[in-house]
Coordinates of C-alpha atoms in Angstrom, one line a residue:
Chain A
M1317 CA -107.2 8.1 -3.6
K1318 CA -109.5 6.0 -5.6
K1319 CA -111.0 2.6 -4.7
Q1320 CA -109.5 0.9 -7.7
Y1321 CA -106.3 1.1 -9.7
D1322 CA -104.7 -0.9 -12.5
V1323 CA -101.5 -1.3 -10.5
I1324 CA -100.6 -1.0 -6.8
V1325 CA -96.9 -0.8 -6.0
V1326 CA -96.0 -1.7 -2.4
G1327 CA -92.8 0.2 -1.4
A1328 CA -91.3 3.4 -2.7
G1329 CA -87.6 2.7 -2.9
P1330 CA -85.8 2.9 -6.3
A1331 CA -87.3 -0.3 -7.6
G1332 CA -90.9 0.6 -6.6
S1333 CA -90.7 4.2 -7.9
T1334 CA -89.3 3.0 -11.2
A1335 CA -92.0 0.3 -11.5
A1336 CA -94.7 3.0 -10.8
R1337 CA -93.1 5.4 -13.2
Y1338 CA -93.0 3.0 -16.2
A1339 CA -96.4 1.5 -15.5
A1340 CA -97.9 5.0 -15.4
A1341 CA -96.0 6.2 -18.4
N1342 CA -97.4 3.2 -20.4
G1343 CA -101.0 4.1 -19.5
A1344 CA -101.8 2.3 -16.3
S1345 CA -103.4 4.0 -13.3
V1346 CA -101.0 3.5 -10.5
L1347 CA -101.0 3.8 -6.7
M1348 CA -97.7 3.5 -4.8
L1349 CA -97.8 2.9 -1.0
E1350 CA -94.9 3.5 1.3
K1351 CA -95.0 2.2 4.9
D1352 CA -92.7 4.9 6.3
R1353 CA -93.8 8.5 6.6
D1354 CA -91.1 9.7 4.2
V1355 CA -90.0 8.5 0.9
G1356 CA -86.2 8.0 1.0
Y1357 CA -85.8 7.8 4.8
P1358 CA -84.4 6.0 6.7
V1359 CA -81.6 5.2 4.3
R1360 CA -80.4 1.6 4.4
C1361 CA -77.6 1.6 1.9
G1362 CA -73.9 2.2 1.2
E1363 CA -75.2 4.6 -1.5
A1364 CA -72.6 3.8 -4.3
V1365 CA -73.7 3.5 -8.0
S1366 CA -72.1 3.7 -11.4
H1367 CA -72.7 6.6 -13.8
E1368 CA -73.6 4.2 -16.5
G1369 CA -76.2 2.6 -14.3
V1370 CA -77.8 5.8 -13.2
I1371 CA -78.1 7.6 -16.5
Q1372 CA -80.4 4.9 -17.8
F1373 CA -83.0 6.5 -15.6
I1374 CA -82.2 10.0 -14.4
Q1375 CA -79.7 12.7 -15.3
P1376 CA -77.0 13.1 -12.6
D1377 CA -77.9 16.1 -10.3
P1378 CA -75.5 17.6 -7.7
K1379 CA -78.4 17.8 -5.2
W1380 CA -78.3 14.0 -4.8
I1381 CA -74.6 13.4 -5.4
A1382 CA -72.5 13.5 -2.3
S1383 CA -69.3 12.6 -4.1
T1384 CA -68.0 11.6 -7.5
V1385 CA -65.6 8.7 -7.4
T1386 CA -63.1 7.6 -10.0
K1387 CA -61.2 4.9 -8.1
F1388 CA -61.7 1.6 -6.2
R1389 CA -59.2 0.5 -3.6
L1390 CA -59.3 -3.2 -2.6
V1391 CA -57.5 -3.7 0.8
A1392 CA -56.2 -7.2 1.7
P1393 CA -56.2 -8.5 5.3
N1394 CA -52.5 -7.6 5.7
G1395 CA -53.1 -4.0 4.7
S1396 CA -51.7 -4.2 1.2
S1397 CA -54.0 -2.8 -1.5
V1398 CA -54.6 -2.7 -5.2
I1399 CA -56.3 0.0 -7.2
P1400 CA -57.9 -1.5 -10.3
Q1401 CA -58.3 0.5 -13.5
L1402 CA -61.8 1.8 -14.1
D1403 CA -63.4 3.0 -17.2
G1404 CA -66.1 5.2 -15.9
V1405 CA -67.0 7.2 -12.8
G1406 CA -69.3 6.4 -10.0
Y1407 CA -71.3 8.4 -7.4
V1408 CA -71.9 8.2 -3.7
L1409 CA -75.6 9.2 -3.5
E1410 CA -77.7 11.1 -1.0
R1411 CA -80.4 8.4 -1.1
R1412 CA -82.9 10.4 0.8
I1413 CA -83.0 12.9 -2.0
F1414 CA -82.4 10.5 -4.8
D1415 CA -85.3 8.3 -3.8
Y1416 CA -87.5 11.4 -3.5
E1417 CA -86.6 12.4 -7.0
L1418 CA -87.4 9.0 -8.4
A1419 CA -90.8 9.1 -6.6
K1420 CA -91.4 12.5 -8.2
L1421 CA -90.6 11.0 -11.7
A1422 CA -93.3 8.4 -11.0
A1423 CA -95.7 11.1 -9.8
N1424 CA -95.0 13.2 -12.9
E1425 CA -96.2 10.3 -15.0
G1426 CA -99.5 10.3 -13.1
A1427 CA -98.8 7.7 -10.3
E1428 CA -100.4 8.5 -6.9
V1429 CA -98.1 8.2 -3.9
I1430 CA -99.2 7.7 -0.3
T1431 CA -96.8 7.5 2.7
K1432 CA -97.3 6.0 6.1
A1433 CA -99.4 3.4 4.3
Y1434 CA -98.6 -0.1 5.6
V1435 CA -99.8 -3.0 3.5
Y1436 CA -100.6 -5.9 5.8
D1437 CA -102.3 -8.4 3.4
L1438 CA -103.5 -9.0 -0.1
L1439 CA -107.2 -9.0 -1.2
K1440 CA -107.8 -12.1 -3.1
D1441 CA -110.5 -13.1 -5.6
S1442 CA -112.3 -16.5 -5.7
N1443 CA -109.4 -18.0 -7.6
G1444 CA -106.9 -17.0 -4.9
E1445 CA -105.3 -14.4 -7.2
A1446 CA -104.4 -11.0 -5.9
A1447 CA -107.2 -8.5 -6.4
G1448 CA -105.9 -5.6 -4.3
V1449 CA -104.3 -4.9 -0.9
K1450 CA -105.4 -4.4 2.7
A1451 CA -103.5 -1.4 4.1
L1452 CA -103.3 0.7 7.2
I1453 CA -103.1 4.2 5.9
K1454 CA -102.4 6.8 8.6
D1455 CA -103.8 4.3 11.1
V1456 CA -107.0 3.6 9.2
K1457 CA -107.7 0.2 7.7
V1458 CA -108.6 0.4 4.0
E1459 CA -109.0 -2.1 1.2
I1460 CA -108.0 -1.0 -2.4
S1461 CA -108.6 -3.1 -5.5
C1462 CA -106.3 -3.5 -8.4
K1463 CA -105.5 -5.8 -11.3
V1464 CA -101.8 -6.2 -10.5
V1465 CA -99.8 -5.8 -7.3
I1466 CA -96.1 -5.0 -7.7
G1467 CA -94.2 -6.0 -4.5
A1468 CA -91.3 -3.6 -4.0
D1469 CA -91.2 -4.1 -0.3
G1470 CA -87.6 -4.8 0.1
V1471 CA -85.6 -7.4 2.0
E1472 CA -88.4 -7.8 4.4
S1473 CA -90.9 -8.6 1.6
R1474 CA -94.0 -10.4 2.6
V1475 CA -96.1 -9.5 -0.5
G1476 CA -94.6 -12.4 -2.4
K1477 CA -95.2 -14.8 0.4
W1478 CA -98.8 -13.9 0.5
A1479 CA -99.1 -14.7 -3.2
G1480 CA -97.4 -18.1 -2.7
I1481 CA -93.8 -17.1 -3.8
D1482 CA -91.0 -18.3 -1.6
T1483 CA -88.9 -15.2 -1.0
T1484 CA -87.1 -16.4 2.1
C1485 CA -83.4 -15.8 1.8
H1486 CA -81.2 -18.6 2.9
I1487 CA -79.0 -17.5 5.8
R1488 CA -75.9 -18.4 3.8
D1489 CA -76.9 -15.8 1.2
M1490 CA -78.2 -13.1 3.5
E1491 CA -75.7 -10.5 4.4
S1492 CA -76.2 -9.0 7.8
C1493 CA -75.1 -5.3 7.6
A1494 CA -74.4 -2.4 9.8
Q1495 CA -73.3 1.1 8.7
M1496 CA -72.3 4.4 10.3
T1497 CA -72.0 7.7 8.6
I1498 CA -69.1 9.3 10.3
S1499 CA -67.5 12.7 10.0
G1500 CA -64.4 14.5 10.9
I1501 CA -62.2 11.9 9.2
D1502 CA -59.5 12.0 6.6
V1503 CA -60.7 10.1 3.4
D1504 CA -60.0 10.6 -0.3
D1505 CA -63.3 11.9 -1.8
E1506 CA -62.6 10.1 -5.1
T1507 CA -62.0 6.6 -3.9
L1508 CA -64.3 3.8 -2.8
D1509 CA -62.4 1.6 -0.3
F1510 CA -63.2 -2.1 0.2
Y1511 CA -61.6 -4.1 3.1
F1512 CA -61.6 -7.9 3.1
G1513 CA -60.6 -10.5 5.6
D1514 CA -61.8 -12.5 8.7
E1515 CA -60.9 -9.7 11.0
V1516 CA -63.0 -7.0 9.3
S1517 CA -65.9 -8.9 7.7
P1518 CA -65.8 -12.7 7.2
G1519 CA -67.8 -13.8 4.1
G1520 CA -68.4 -10.3 3.0
Y1521 CA -66.6 -7.0 2.9
L1522 CA -66.3 -3.6 4.7
W1523 CA -66.8 -0.4 2.7
V1524 CA -65.7 3.2 3.2
F1525 CA -67.6 5.3 0.7
P1526 CA -66.7 9.1 0.9
K1527 CA -69.6 11.6 1.1
G1528 CA -67.5 14.7 0.8
K1529 CA -66.6 17.2 3.6
H1530 CA -64.5 14.7 5.6
T1531 CA -67.6 12.4 5.9
A1532 CA -68.0 8.8 4.8
N1533 CA -70.4 5.8 5.0
V1534 CA -68.5 3.1 6.8
G1535 CA -70.3 -0.2 6.8
L1536 CA -70.0 -3.9 6.4
G1537 CA -71.9 -7.0 5.5
L1538 CA -71.2 -10.5 6.6
S1539 CA -72.9 -13.8 5.9
V1540 CA -75.5 -14.7 8.5
E1541 CA -73.6 -18.0 8.9
E1542 CA -70.6 -15.9 10.1
A1543 CA -72.8 -13.5 12.1
K1544 CA -73.9 -16.4 14.3
K1545 CA -70.5 -16.1 16.0
K1546 CA -70.2 -12.3 16.1
S1547 CA -72.6 -9.7 15.0
A1548 CA -72.2 -7.0 12.3
I1549 CA -72.4 -4.1 14.8
K1550 CA -69.5 -5.6 16.8
F1551 CA -67.3 -5.9 13.7
L1552 CA -68.1 -2.3 12.7
Q1553 CA -67.5 -0.8 16.2
E1554 CA -64.1 -2.5 16.3
F1555 CA -63.1 -1.3 12.9
I1556 CA -64.2 2.3 13.6
E1557 CA -62.5 2.4 17.0
K1558 CA -59.3 1.2 15.4
K1559 CA -59.3 3.1 12.2
F1560 CA -61.3 6.3 12.9
P1561 CA -61.1 6.6 16.7
N1562 CA -62.0 10.3 16.8
A1563 CA -64.8 10.3 14.3
A1564 CA -68.2 11.8 15.0
V1565 CA -71.0 9.3 14.3
L1566 CA -73.8 11.0 12.4
T1567 CA -76.1 8.0 11.8
H1568 CA -76.0 4.3 12.4
I1569 CA -78.2 1.9 10.7
A1570 CA -78.8 -1.8 10.3
G1571 CA -79.8 -3.7 7.2
G1572 CA -80.0 -7.0 5.3
V1573 CA -78.9 -7.7 1.7
P1574 CA -80.1 -10.8 -0.1
C1575 CA -76.9 -11.8 -2.0
A1576 CA -78.7 -14.7 -3.7
K1577 CA -79.8 -15.6 -7.2
T1578 CA -83.0 -13.9 -8.3
C1579 CA -86.1 -15.6 -6.8
D1580 CA -87.1 -18.6 -9.0
T1581 CA -90.6 -17.0 -9.3
L1582 CA -91.1 -13.3 -9.8
V1583 CA -94.7 -13.5 -11.1
K1584 CA -97.5 -15.4 -9.5
N1585 CA -101.2 -14.8 -8.9
R1586 CA -101.1 -11.3 -10.3
V1587 CA -98.2 -10.3 -8.1
M1588 CA -94.8 -9.2 -9.5
L1589 CA -91.7 -8.8 -7.3
V1590 CA -89.0 -6.2 -8.0
G1591 CA -85.8 -5.1 -6.3
D1592 CA -84.6 -6.7 -3.0
A1593 CA -88.1 -8.3 -2.7
G1594 CA -87.2 -10.5 -5.7
H1595 CA -83.5 -10.8 -4.7
Q1596 CA -82.5 -8.6 -7.7
V1597 CA -79.1 -7.9 -6.2
N1598 CA -75.6 -8.4 -7.6
P1599 CA -74.5 -11.3 -5.3
V1600 CA -70.8 -10.3 -5.5
S1601 CA -71.1 -6.6 -4.7
G1602 CA -74.4 -6.6 -2.9
G1603 CA -75.4 -3.6 -5.1
G1604 CA -79.1 -3.4 -5.8
I1605 CA -80.0 0.1 -6.7
I1606 CA -79.6 0.0 -10.5
S1607 CA -80.6 -3.7 -10.8
G1608 CA -83.7 -3.1 -8.8
M1609 CA -84.6 -0.1 -11.0
I1610 CA -84.1 -2.3 -14.1
G1611 CA -86.4 -4.9 -12.6
G1612 CA -88.9 -2.1 -11.8
M1613 CA -88.7 -0.7 -15.3
I1614 CA -89.4 -4.1 -16.9
A1615 CA -92.1 -5.0 -14.4
G1616 CA -93.9 -1.6 -14.9
E1617 CA -93.8 -1.9 -18.7
V1618 CA -95.0 -5.5 -18.7
A1619 CA -97.8 -4.8 -16.2
A1620 CA -99.0 -1.8 -18.3
E1621 CA -98.9 -3.8 -21.5
A1622 CA -100.7 -6.8 -20.0
I1623 CA -103.5 -4.5 -18.7
Q1624 CA -103.8 -2.6 -22.0
K1625 CA -104.2 -5.9 -23.9
N1626 CA -106.5 -7.2 -21.1
D1627 CA -104.4 -10.3 -20.8
L1628 CA -102.8 -10.8 -17.4
S1629 CA -101.2 -14.1 -18.5
L1630 CA -98.7 -11.8 -20.2
L1631 CA -97.3 -10.8 -16.8
V1632 CA -95.0 -13.7 -16.9
Q1633 CA -93.0 -12.0 -19.7
Y1634 CA -91.4 -10.0 -16.9
E1635 CA -89.5 -13.1 -15.7
K1636 CA -88.2 -13.8 -19.2
R1637 CA -87.2 -10.3 -19.8
W1638 CA -85.4 -10.0 -16.5
Q1639 CA -83.6 -13.2 -17.0
K1640 CA -82.4 -12.1 -20.4
R1641 CA -81.3 -8.6 -19.2
L1642 CA -79.7 -9.3 -15.8
G1643 CA -80.9 -12.5 -14.2
W1644 CA -78.3 -14.6 -16.1
R1645 CA -75.5 -12.3 -15.0
H1646 CA -76.6 -12.5 -11.4
E1647 CA -76.4 -16.3 -11.7
V1648 CA -72.8 -16.1 -12.9
F1649 CA -72.0 -13.6 -10.2
Y1650 CA -73.5 -15.9 -7.7
N1651 CA -71.1 -18.7 -8.8
I1652 CA -68.2 -16.3 -8.5
K1653 CA -69.3 -15.3 -5.0
E1654 CA -69.6 -18.9 -4.0
A1655 CA -66.0 -19.6 -5.3
I1656 CA -64.4 -16.6 -3.4
A1657 CA -66.5 -16.5 -0.2
G1658 CA -64.4 -19.2 1.5
F1659 CA -61.0 -17.7 0.7
S1660 CA -58.7 -17.5 3.7
D1661 CA -56.8 -14.3 4.7
D1662 CA -53.6 -15.8 3.3
R1663 CA -55.2 -16.5 0.0
L1664 CA -56.6 -12.9 -0.2
N1665 CA -53.2 -11.5 0.6
S1666 CA -51.5 -13.5 -2.1
I1667 CA -54.3 -12.5 -4.6
C1668 CA -53.4 -8.9 -3.8
T1669 CA -49.7 -9.5 -4.3
S1670 CA -50.4 -11.2 -7.7
A1671 CA -52.7 -8.4 -8.7
L1672 CA -50.1 -5.8 -8.0
K1673 CA -47.7 -7.7 -10.4
L1674 CA -50.2 -7.4 -13.3
P1675 CA -49.3 -4.8 -15.9
E1676 CA -51.4 -1.7 -15.3
H1677 CA -53.7 -2.2 -18.2
K1678 CA -54.6 -5.6 -17.0
R1679 CA -55.2 -4.5 -13.5
T1680 CA -59.0 -4.3 -13.9
L1681 CA -61.7 -5.8 -11.8
G1682 CA -62.0 -8.6 -14.3
G1683 CA -58.2 -9.1 -14.3
I1684 CA -58.2 -9.3 -10.5
F1685 CA -61.1 -11.8 -10.4
R1686 CA -59.1 -13.9 -13.0
T1687 CA -56.1 -13.7 -10.8
A1688 CA -58.2 -14.8 -7.8
L1689 CA -59.7 -17.8 -9.6
W1690 CA -56.7 -18.8 -11.8
N1691 CA -56.7 -22.3 -10.4
Q1692 CA -60.4 -22.9 -11.1
P1693 CA -60.4 -22.8 -14.9
S1694 CA -64.2 -23.3 -15.2
M1695 CA -64.6 -20.1 -13.2
L1696 CA -62.5 -18.2 -15.6
L1697 CA -65.1 -18.6 -18.2
D1698 CA -67.7 -17.2 -15.9
V1699 CA -65.4 -14.2 -15.2
A1700 CA -65.0 -13.7 -18.9
K1701 CA -68.8 -13.7 -19.4
V1702 CA -69.5 -10.9 -16.9
F1703 CA -66.4 -8.7 -17.2
V1704 CA -65.7 -7.1 -20.6
S1705 CA -62.0 -6.5 -20.4
Chain B
M315 CA -96.4 -32.6 19.4
A316 CA -97.5 -29.5 21.2
K317 CA -96.2 -26.3 19.7
P318 CA -93.3 -24.9 21.8
F319 CA -93.8 -21.6 23.5
L320 CA -92.1 -18.5 22.1
M321 CA -88.4 -18.3 22.8
I322 CA -87.5 -15.3 20.7
Y323 CA -87.2 -12.1 22.6
V324 CA -87.2 -8.6 21.0
R325 CA -85.1 -6.4 23.2
P326 CA -87.0 -3.2 23.8
G327 CA -85.8 0.0 22.4
K328 CA -83.0 -1.4 20.3
C329 CA -84.6 -2.3 16.9
D330 CA -83.7 -0.3 13.8
F331 CA -86.6 -1.9 11.9
C332 CA -84.3 -2.9 9.0
G333 CA -86.1 -6.1 8.1
C334 CA -83.1 -8.4 7.9
C335 CA -84.8 -10.8 10.3
V336 CA -88.0 -10.8 8.2
G337 CA -86.0 -11.7 5.1
V338 CA -84.6 -14.9 6.6
C339 CA -87.8 -16.0 8.5
P340 CA -89.1 -19.1 6.7
E341 CA -92.5 -19.0 8.5
D342 CA -93.6 -15.4 7.7
A343 CA -93.7 -15.0 11.5
I344 CA -92.4 -11.4 11.9
E345 CA -94.5 -8.3 11.4
L346 CA -92.5 -5.2 10.6
M347 CA -94.1 -1.8 10.5
E348 CA -92.5 1.7 10.3
A349 CA -91.3 1.5 13.9
K350 CA -92.8 -1.7 15.3
L351 CA -91.4 -5.2 15.2
S352 CA -93.4 -8.2 16.5
I353 CA -93.1 -12.0 16.5
I354 CA -96.3 -13.8 15.5
E355 CA -96.2 -16.5 18.1
D356 CA -98.6 -18.9 16.3
R357 CA -96.2 -19.2 13.4
C358 CA -92.8 -18.9 15.1
T359 CA -90.9 -22.2 15.3
N360 CA -88.1 -20.7 17.4
C361 CA -85.6 -21.6 14.6
R362 CA -83.3 -18.7 15.6
K363 CA -82.5 -17.6 12.0
C364 CA -83.7 -14.1 12.9
V365 CA -81.5 -14.0 16.0
W366 CA -78.4 -14.9 13.9
A367 CA -79.4 -12.4 11.1
C368 CA -80.0 -9.4 13.3
P369 CA -77.1 -6.9 12.8
W370 CA -77.7 -5.2 16.1
E371 CA -78.3 -8.1 18.5
V372 CA -81.9 -7.0 19.1
L373 CA -83.3 -10.5 18.9
E374 CA -82.4 -13.0 21.6
F375 CA -83.0 -16.7 22.1
H376 CA -84.3 -17.7 25.5
R377 CA -84.5 -21.5 25.9
E378 CA -86.8 -21.1 28.9
G379 CA -89.3 -19.0 27.0
I380 CA -90.0 -15.3 27.2
Q381 CA -93.2 -15.4 29.3
D382 CA -91.3 -14.3 32.4
L383 CA -89.8 -11.3 30.7
P384 CA -91.3 -7.8 31.2
K385 CA -94.6 -7.5 29.4
D386 CA -94.2 -3.8 28.3
I387 CA -92.0 -4.7 25.4
V388 CA -92.4 -4.3 21.7
A389 CA -92.7 -8.1 21.2
V390 CA -95.8 -8.5 23.3
D391 CA -97.6 -5.2 22.6
D392 CA -97.1 -5.5 18.9
F393 CA -97.8 -9.2 18.8
Q394 CA -101.3 -8.4 19.9
F395 CA -101.4 -5.4 17.5
A396 CA -100.2 -7.5 14.5
N397 CA -102.8 -10.2 15.2
S398 CA -105.6 -7.7 15.4
L399 CA -104.9 -7.0 11.7
K400 CA -105.5 -10.6 10.7

């Protein structure tokens, strides 16, 4: 480890590793710090991604693919279900291996990686701009200088707050999540199941994502507003007892997902935020792996370019490029989420009934959202913007 | 007005260190390390958002304050530890 780098990345999840990779590939000296002792563990994720998303960054490899999925099944509160048409395939990942591979890609570009390295504050210059980090590396306090700090420190991000960026997620938008990986169950390895309704997960959804060999990630997220009344773990325990009473529980984890619009500010005082830290999550699905990696890629490229040109005022280009690439889509998805979050169980049941009446070629995700929002014409435009079908 | 005493209790041994509570804390009053969670008493306003957000019911609100609760808990130990970093 050196005393100074061009870029320090805080957090070695998919967004952090991708930021480190693209910053290093574009000529910056990069240090990535991970607070846990392992990259990729513990996993806090349902682990589903699309093929189209993943291949932008890494070729699919059986060692980090638990299951290849070809179908979605959306289950209404009354148990009826609809299987929309999908164009491509998706994967349920082994994140602990996937994240490791992404960190290796960063290392192969020259980035240094240190684990069990907890960043507890920023170093600041006389102008109050970030000039490095204060970290506890294997229990020793160290100060490391840099030109740019990339905060990839997840839902619990504090790097942004230290730079003056408001990253607090409103409790209406935070999804409180619990997941168990369970085994000894009968699930279809090619289907992602989504359950909706007040009984399973009010203001969110419950997922059953197959991981092969009679194993699945079963988890749910519900709005913190709803979790005031009953916690995520209680909802999950009830569902598993009812649906998979004899399952063996291999892991159980908690988590939070910021299903909000992207933070208004992603760049300030030489700090850039990527991934969950900047709320780069699809607010409808809660998916954040690929969008975080896209944020990381843009941030890494922009940081390296600004350093090369010796003009850190260029960092703000990252916000513009993110907005153009995905930020605008997430704003539209946020509006859709707001429109559907309050639907009653009866409404969800009738949407399912209507969706089943659609001709098969129109039974797409876009088609189902159109069905759901048919009486809100302004929303149909939004659906048309984000679903090509 | 005098600052209220701490009313947020971290139940020992239950936390999964997921950070959901940190994400909703408006005061940057929670310190989360690999396997340590602590409330920074000087900043906490007892707003309870962390209590509502916690997926596992690790955080609890105690109107009467937590000073009478056992001292060998994560909250107190790590509160001192976290402050020693500042």
